[in-house]
Structures are given as C-alpha cells and as structure tokens.
GROMACS .gro file of N, CA and C in nm:
model
  276
    1MET      N    1   1.268   8.774  -4.854
    1MET     CA    2   1.130   8.785  -4.871
    1MET      C    3   1.173   8.922  -5.049
    2LYS      N    4   1.097   8.882  -5.100
    2LYS     CA    5   1.107   8.906  -5.250
    2LYS      C    6   0.926   8.997  -5.254
    3MET      N    7   1.024   9.136  -5.363
    3MET     CA    8   0.899   9.245  -5.334
    3MET      C    9   0.969   9.307  -5.497
    4GLY      N   10   0.843   9.380  -5.593
    4GLY     CA   11   0.837   9.456  -5.707
    4GLY      C   12   0.862   9.557  -5.647
    5ILE      N   13   0.954   9.641  -5.706
    5ILE     CA   14   0.991   9.749  -5.687
    5ILE      C   15   0.852   9.899  -5.646
    6LYS      N   16   0.722   9.848  -5.744
    6LYS     CA   17   0.625   9.929  -5.699
    6LYS      C   18   0.599   9.901  -5.548
    7GLU      N   19   0.554   9.736  -5.538
    7GLU     CA   20   0.524   9.714  -5.360
    7GLU      C   21   0.597   9.782  -5.276
    8PHE      N   22   0.738   9.804  -5.374
    8PHE     CA   23   0.867   9.853  -5.205
    8PHE      C   24   0.793   9.937  -5.203
    9ARG      N   25   0.812  10.062  -5.264
    9ARG     CA   26   0.764  10.179  -5.306
    9ARG      C   27   0.655  10.205  -5.225
   10GLU      N   28   0.496  10.155  -5.244
   10GLU     CA   29   0.455  10.163  -5.176
   10GLU      C   30   0.466  10.121  -4.995
   11ARG      N   31   0.502  10.042  -4.963
   11ARG     CA   32   0.509  10.016  -4.870
   11ARG      C   33   0.666  10.017  -4.793
   12LEU      N   34   0.747  10.116  -4.809
   12LEU     CA   35   0.849  10.153  -4.774
   12LEU      C   36   0.829  10.219  -4.636
   13GLY      N   37   0.741  10.269  -4.550
   13GLY     CA   38   0.669  10.283  -4.414
   13GLY      C   39   0.693  10.166  -4.336
   14GLU      N   40   0.655  10.054  -4.380
   14GLU     CA   41   0.597   9.904  -4.304
   14GLU      C   42   0.760   9.833  -4.316
   15VAL      N   43   0.850   9.807  -4.408
   15VAL     CA   44   0.980   9.766  -4.460
   15VAL      C   45   1.054   9.866  -4.385
   16ALA      N   46   1.018   9.938  -4.347
   16ALA     CA   47   1.178  10.039  -4.332
   16ALA      C   48   1.167   9.970  -4.165
   17ILE      N   49   1.062   9.992  -4.136
   17ILE     CA   50   1.070   9.922  -3.935
   17ILE      C   51   1.055   9.816  -3.906
   18GLY      N   52   1.058   9.717  -4.060
   18GLY     CA   53   1.029   9.520  -4.013
   18GLY      C   54   1.186   9.508  -3.975
   19ASP      N   55   1.194   9.432  -3.992
   19ASP     CA   56   1.346   9.333  -3.957
   19ASP      C   57   1.361   9.264  -4.063
   20GLN      N   58   1.268   9.175  -4.190
   20GLN     CA   59   1.312   9.147  -4.249
   20GLN      C   60   1.430   9.201  -4.389
   21VAL      N   61   1.530   9.113  -4.442
   21VAL     CA   62   1.598   9.214  -4.544
   21VAL      C   63   1.512   9.204  -4.706
   22ILE      N   64   1.464   9.318  -4.723
   22ILE     CA   65   1.360   9.294  -4.865
   22ILE      C   66   1.464   9.265  -5.004
   23GLU      N   67   1.424   9.181  -5.086
   23GLU     CA   68   1.513   9.133  -5.209
   23GLU      C   69   1.400   9.240  -5.325
   24VAL      N   70   1.459   9.287  -5.345
   24VAL     CA   71   1.432   9.478  -5.432
   24VAL      C   72   1.400   9.369  -5.636
   25THR      N   73   1.279   9.347  -5.685
   25THR     CA   74   1.269   9.307  -5.807
   25THR      C   75   1.180   9.409  -5.940
   26HIS      N   76   1.226   9.392  -6.040
   26HIS     CA   77   1.156   9.459  -6.189
   26HIS      C   78   1.157   9.320  -6.262
   27HIS      N   79   1.019   9.355  -6.297
   27HIS     CA   80   1.026   9.200  -6.369
   27HIS      C   81   1.079   9.089  -6.332
   28GLY      N   82   1.081   9.012  -6.214
   28GLY     CA   83   1.077   8.901  -6.135
   28GLY      C   84   1.291   8.894  -6.130
   29LYS      N   85   1.349   9.044  -6.158
   29LYS     CA   86   1.477   8.980  -6.138
   29LYS      C   87   1.603   9.072  -6.059
   30ARG      N   88   1.621   9.032  -6.024
   30ARG     CA   89   1.685   9.144  -5.884
   30ARG      C   90   1.750   9.235  -5.901
   31VAL      N   91   1.699   9.334  -5.861
   31VAL     CA   92   1.778   9.460  -5.911
   31VAL      C   93   1.854   9.546  -5.808
   32GLY      N   94   1.795   9.510  -5.624
   32GLY     CA   95   1.847   9.578  -5.562
   32GLY      C   96   1.836   9.478  -5.412
   33ARG      N   97   1.858   9.519  -5.288
   33ARG     CA   98   1.865   9.469  -5.178
   33ARG      C   99   1.866   9.568  -5.053
   34TYR      N  100   1.712   9.534  -5.009
   34TYR     CA  101   1.676   9.669  -4.858
   34TYR      C  102   1.719   9.541  -4.778
   35MET      N  103   1.794   9.656  -4.603
   35MET     CA  104   1.896   9.572  -4.574
   35MET      C  105   1.808   9.679  -4.431
   36PRO      N  106   1.710   9.665  -4.393
   36PRO     CA  107   1.758   9.761  -4.168
   36PRO      C  108   1.873   9.758  -4.161
   37GLU      N  109   1.943   9.881  -4.096
   37GLU     CA  110   1.979   9.873  -3.991
   37GLU      C  111   2.064   9.828  -3.862
   38ARG      N  112   1.947   9.737  -3.869
   38ARG     CA  113   1.949   9.673  -3.687
   38ARG      C  114   1.941   9.582  -3.700
   39LEU      N  115   1.977   9.541  -3.859
   39LEU     CA  116   2.041   9.384  -3.883
   39LEU      C  117   2.209   9.404  -3.941
   40ARG      N  118   2.214   9.505  -3.975
   40ARG     CA  119   2.338   9.505  -3.985
   40ARG      C  120   2.457   9.436  -3.883
   41THR      N  121   2.541   9.405  -3.855
   41THR     CA  122   2.664   9.405  -3.752
   41THR      C  123   2.807   9.466  -3.818
   42ALA      N  124   2.874   9.514  -3.741
   42ALA     CA  125   2.985   9.566  -3.713
   42ALA      C  126   3.103   9.410  -3.832
   43PRO      N  127   3.063   9.293  -3.798
   43PRO     CA  128   3.193   9.213  -3.829
   43PRO      C  129   3.184   9.129  -3.943
   44ASP      N  130   3.005   9.193  -3.980
   44ASP     CA  131   3.016   9.157  -4.173
   44ASP      C  132   3.063   9.279  -4.199
   45ILE      N  133   3.126   9.332  -4.201
   45ILE     CA  134   3.232   9.420  -4.329
   45ILE      C  135   3.369   9.457  -4.188
   46ASP      N  136   3.534   9.357  -4.326
   46ASP     CA  137   3.648   9.434  -4.253
   46ASP      C  138   3.680   9.534  -4.314
   47LEU      N  139   3.685   9.677  -4.242
   47LEU     CA  140   3.684   9.818  -4.328
   47LEU      C  141   3.843   9.831  -4.385
   48ASP      N  142   3.996   9.774  -4.311
   48ASP     CA  143   4.046   9.791  -4.345
   48ASP      C  144   4.057   9.676  -4.487
   49ALA      N  145   3.984   9.592  -4.502
   49ALA     CA  146   4.048   9.425  -4.617
   49ALA      C  147   3.990   9.552  -4.700
   50TRP      N  148   3.851   9.558  -4.629
   50TRP     CA  149   3.791   9.655  -4.773
   50TRP      C  150   3.876   9.836  -4.866
   51ALA      N  151   3.866   9.829  -4.745
   51ALA     CA  152   3.992   9.991  -4.859
   51ALA      C  153   4.057   9.913  -4.908
   52LYS      N  154   4.150   9.820  -4.868
   52LYS     CA  155   4.333   9.806  -4.911
   52LYS      C  156   4.213   9.726  -5.079
   53GLN      N  157   4.193   9.618  -5.082
   53GLN     CA  158   4.088   9.595  -5.157
   53GLN      C  159   4.074   9.675  -5.269
   54ARG      N  160   3.973   9.836  -5.328
   54ARG     CA  161   3.983   9.873  -5.302
   54ARG      C  162   4.110   9.961  -5.370
   55VAL      N  163   4.160   9.978  -5.330
   55VAL     CA  164   4.291  10.093  -5.365
   55VAL      C  165   4.356   9.916  -5.459
   56ASP      N  166   4.346   9.898  -5.422
   56ASP     CA  167   4.466   9.767  -5.488
   56ASP      C  168   4.390   9.736  -5.629
   57ALA      N  169   4.265   9.732  -5.657
   57ALA     CA  170   4.196   9.707  -5.796
   57ALA      C  171   4.196   9.804  -5.814
   58ALA      N  172   4.152   9.941  -5.757
   58ALA     CA  173   4.171  10.093  -5.836
   58ALA      C  174   4.390  10.098  -5.938
   59ARG      N  175   4.445  10.061  -5.840
   59ARG     CA  176   4.615  10.124  -5.921
   59ARG      C  177   4.597   9.897  -5.997
   60ARG      N  178   4.547   9.869  -5.964
   60ARG     CA  179   4.573   9.728  -6.160
   60ARG      C  180   4.463   9.798  -6.191
   61TRP      N  181   4.416   9.807  -6.164
   61TRP     CA  182   4.279   9.931  -6.309
   61TRP      C  183   4.322  10.015  -6.461
   62ARG      N  184   4.410  10.071  -6.331
   62ARG     CA  185   4.517  10.267  -6.403
   62ARG      C  186   4.665  10.106  -6.462
   63GLU      N  187   4.675   9.993  -6.424
   63GLU     CA  188   4.781  10.008  -6.441
   63GLU      C  189   4.783   9.887  -6.647
   64GLN      N  190   4.643   9.854  -6.612
   64GLN     CA  191   4.542   9.844  -6.697
   64GLN      C  192   4.527   9.879  -6.836
   65THR      N  193   4.454   9.980  -6.829
   65THR     CA  194   4.414  10.095  -6.909
   65THR      C  195   4.453  10.203  -6.930
   66PRO      N  196   4.586  10.177  -7.041
   66PRO     CA  197   4.670  10.346  -7.078
   66PRO      C  198   4.590  10.447  -6.981
   67ASP      N  199   4.486  10.463  -7.145
   67ASP     CA  200   4.421  10.583  -7.119
   67ASP      C  201   4.326  10.628  -6.985
   68TRP      N  202   4.393  10.577  -6.887
   68TRP     CA  203   4.320  10.630  -6.774
   68TRP      C  204   4.224  10.722  -6.782
   69ARG      N  205   4.366  10.834  -6.697
   69ARG     CA  206   4.358  10.977  -6.710
   69ARG      C  207   4.189  11.049  -6.816
   70GLU      N  208   4.165  10.947  -6.887
   70GLU     CA  209   4.095  11.006  -7.056
   70GLU      C  210   4.011  11.003  -6.931
   71ARG      N  211   3.979  10.858  -6.980
   71ARG     CA  212   3.848  10.814  -6.923
   71ARG      C  213   3.857  10.832  -6.848
   72LEU      N  214   3.877  10.866  -6.726
   72LEU     CA  215   3.817  11.022  -6.571
   72LEU      C  216   3.788  11.105  -6.620
   73LYS      N  217   3.889  11.176  -6.705
   73LYS     CA  218   3.886  11.329  -6.713
   73LYS      C  219   3.669  11.336  -6.792
   74ALA      N  220   3.651  11.232  -6.859
   74ALA     CA  221   3.519  11.162  -6.974
   74ALA      C  222   3.395  11.171  -6.830
   75PHE      N  223   3.386  11.113  -6.737
   75PHE     CA  224   3.351  11.136  -6.593
   75PHE      C  225   3.346  11.256  -6.503
   76GLY      N  226   3.418  11.290  -6.544
   76GLY     CA  227   3.427  11.452  -6.425
   76GLY      C  228   3.472  11.461  -6.398
   77ILE      N  229   3.628  11.372  -6.367
   77ILE     CA  230   3.684  11.361  -6.210
   77ILE      C  231   3.745  11.516  -6.252
   78PRO      N  232   3.766  11.599  -6.152
   78PRO     CA  233   3.889  11.696  -6.147
   78PRO      C  234   4.040  11.647  -6.166
   79ALA      N  235   4.073  11.716  -6.182
   79ALA     CA  236   4.217  11.759  -6.252
   79ALA      C  237   4.329  11.687  -6.166
   80ASP      N  238   4.311  11.802  -6.057
   80ASP     CA  239   4.321  11.815  -5.922
   80ASP      C  240   4.357  11.698  -5.875
   81GLU      N  241   4.247  11.578  -5.834
   81GLU     CA  242   4.171  11.448  -5.835
   81GLU      C  243   4.288  11.355  -5.855
   82ILE      N  244   4.248  11.391  -6.027
   82ILE     CA  245   4.358  11.288  -6.137
   82ILE      C  246   4.519  11.306  -6.035
   83GLU      N  247   4.498  11.420  -6.004
   83GLU     CA  248   4.714  11.341  -6.019
   83GLU      C  249   4.731  11.333  -5.869
   84GLY      N  250   4.716  11.391  -5.753
   84GLY     CA  251   4.622  11.312  -5.623
   84GLY      C  252   4.721  11.158  -5.687
   85MET      N  253   4.582  11.078  -5.822
   85MET     CA  254   4.589  10.960  -5.826
   85MET      C  255   4.721  10.847  -5.893
   86GLU      N  256   4.855  10.926  -5.929
   86GLU     CA  257   4.927  10.962  -5.954
   86GLU      C  258   5.090  10.997  -5.882
   87ALA      N  259   5.024  11.062  -5.781
   87ALA     CA  260   5.088  11.074  -5.679
   87ALA      C  261   5.108  10.965  -5.607
   88ASP      N  262   5.040  10.945  -5.592
   88ASP     CA  263   4.978  10.873  -5.478
   88ASP      C  264   5.046  10.703  -5.575
   89ASP      N  265   5.012  10.671  -5.667
   89ASP     CA  266   5.094  10.505  -5.707
   89ASP      C  267   5.298  10.607  -5.729
   90GLN      N  268   5.327  10.698  -5.708
   90GLN     CA  269   5.464  10.728  -5.724
   90GLN      C  270   5.530  10.750  -5.559
   91CYS      N  271   5.444  10.687  -5.443
   91CYS     CA  272   5.495  10.679  -5.392
   91CYS      C  273   5.489  10.587  -5.309
   92SER      N  274   5.400  10.428  -5.383
   92SER     CA  275   5.417  10.306  -5.326
   92SER      C  276   5.520  10.218  -5.440
   0.00000   0.00000   0.00000
C-alpha cells in the first residue's frame, strides 16, 4: 500500500497495528517503507554476512579515500574511534 507522508502521520496508530507494508511517498516518490515488526522474520537477514559486508565496504572505502581520517573528523567522529579503525586495519 502506498501512502503520503501526511496521511502516514495521521494514520500511524492504525498502520502500526496493521499487517501491511506501507510505502511512504512524498510528491509521488518513495521516501521510505514501514514494515510492522511481526512481518519481519529472522531468515530475512543473515546478520553475520551483513556485518562482514559492512566491514569489507568500510575497509574498501578507507583504501580508496586517502583523506578518510579528515573526512571522518569533519563528521564529528572522535579521534579515538578513528584510531580504533586504524588498529583494525593493522590487525588484518
């Protein structure tokens, strides 16, 4: 079911206890999706594979971005977290 942002907000109480996936739109373009918790099942996501993909993508980004430390600092990432990322790279 598709629903605009305003309608979604107005009908949230009804939608939250429903059993349909809602595509939320803004001026006809999809901006999000609401899926009631009970419709999600554990087999939908392999968390171990997802975590490995996330770590691999982060490592590739750092390899391809020479100024990655400065970019992360610009986003407000604390220096100790950035150092932890460097330590992770040295361990592997």
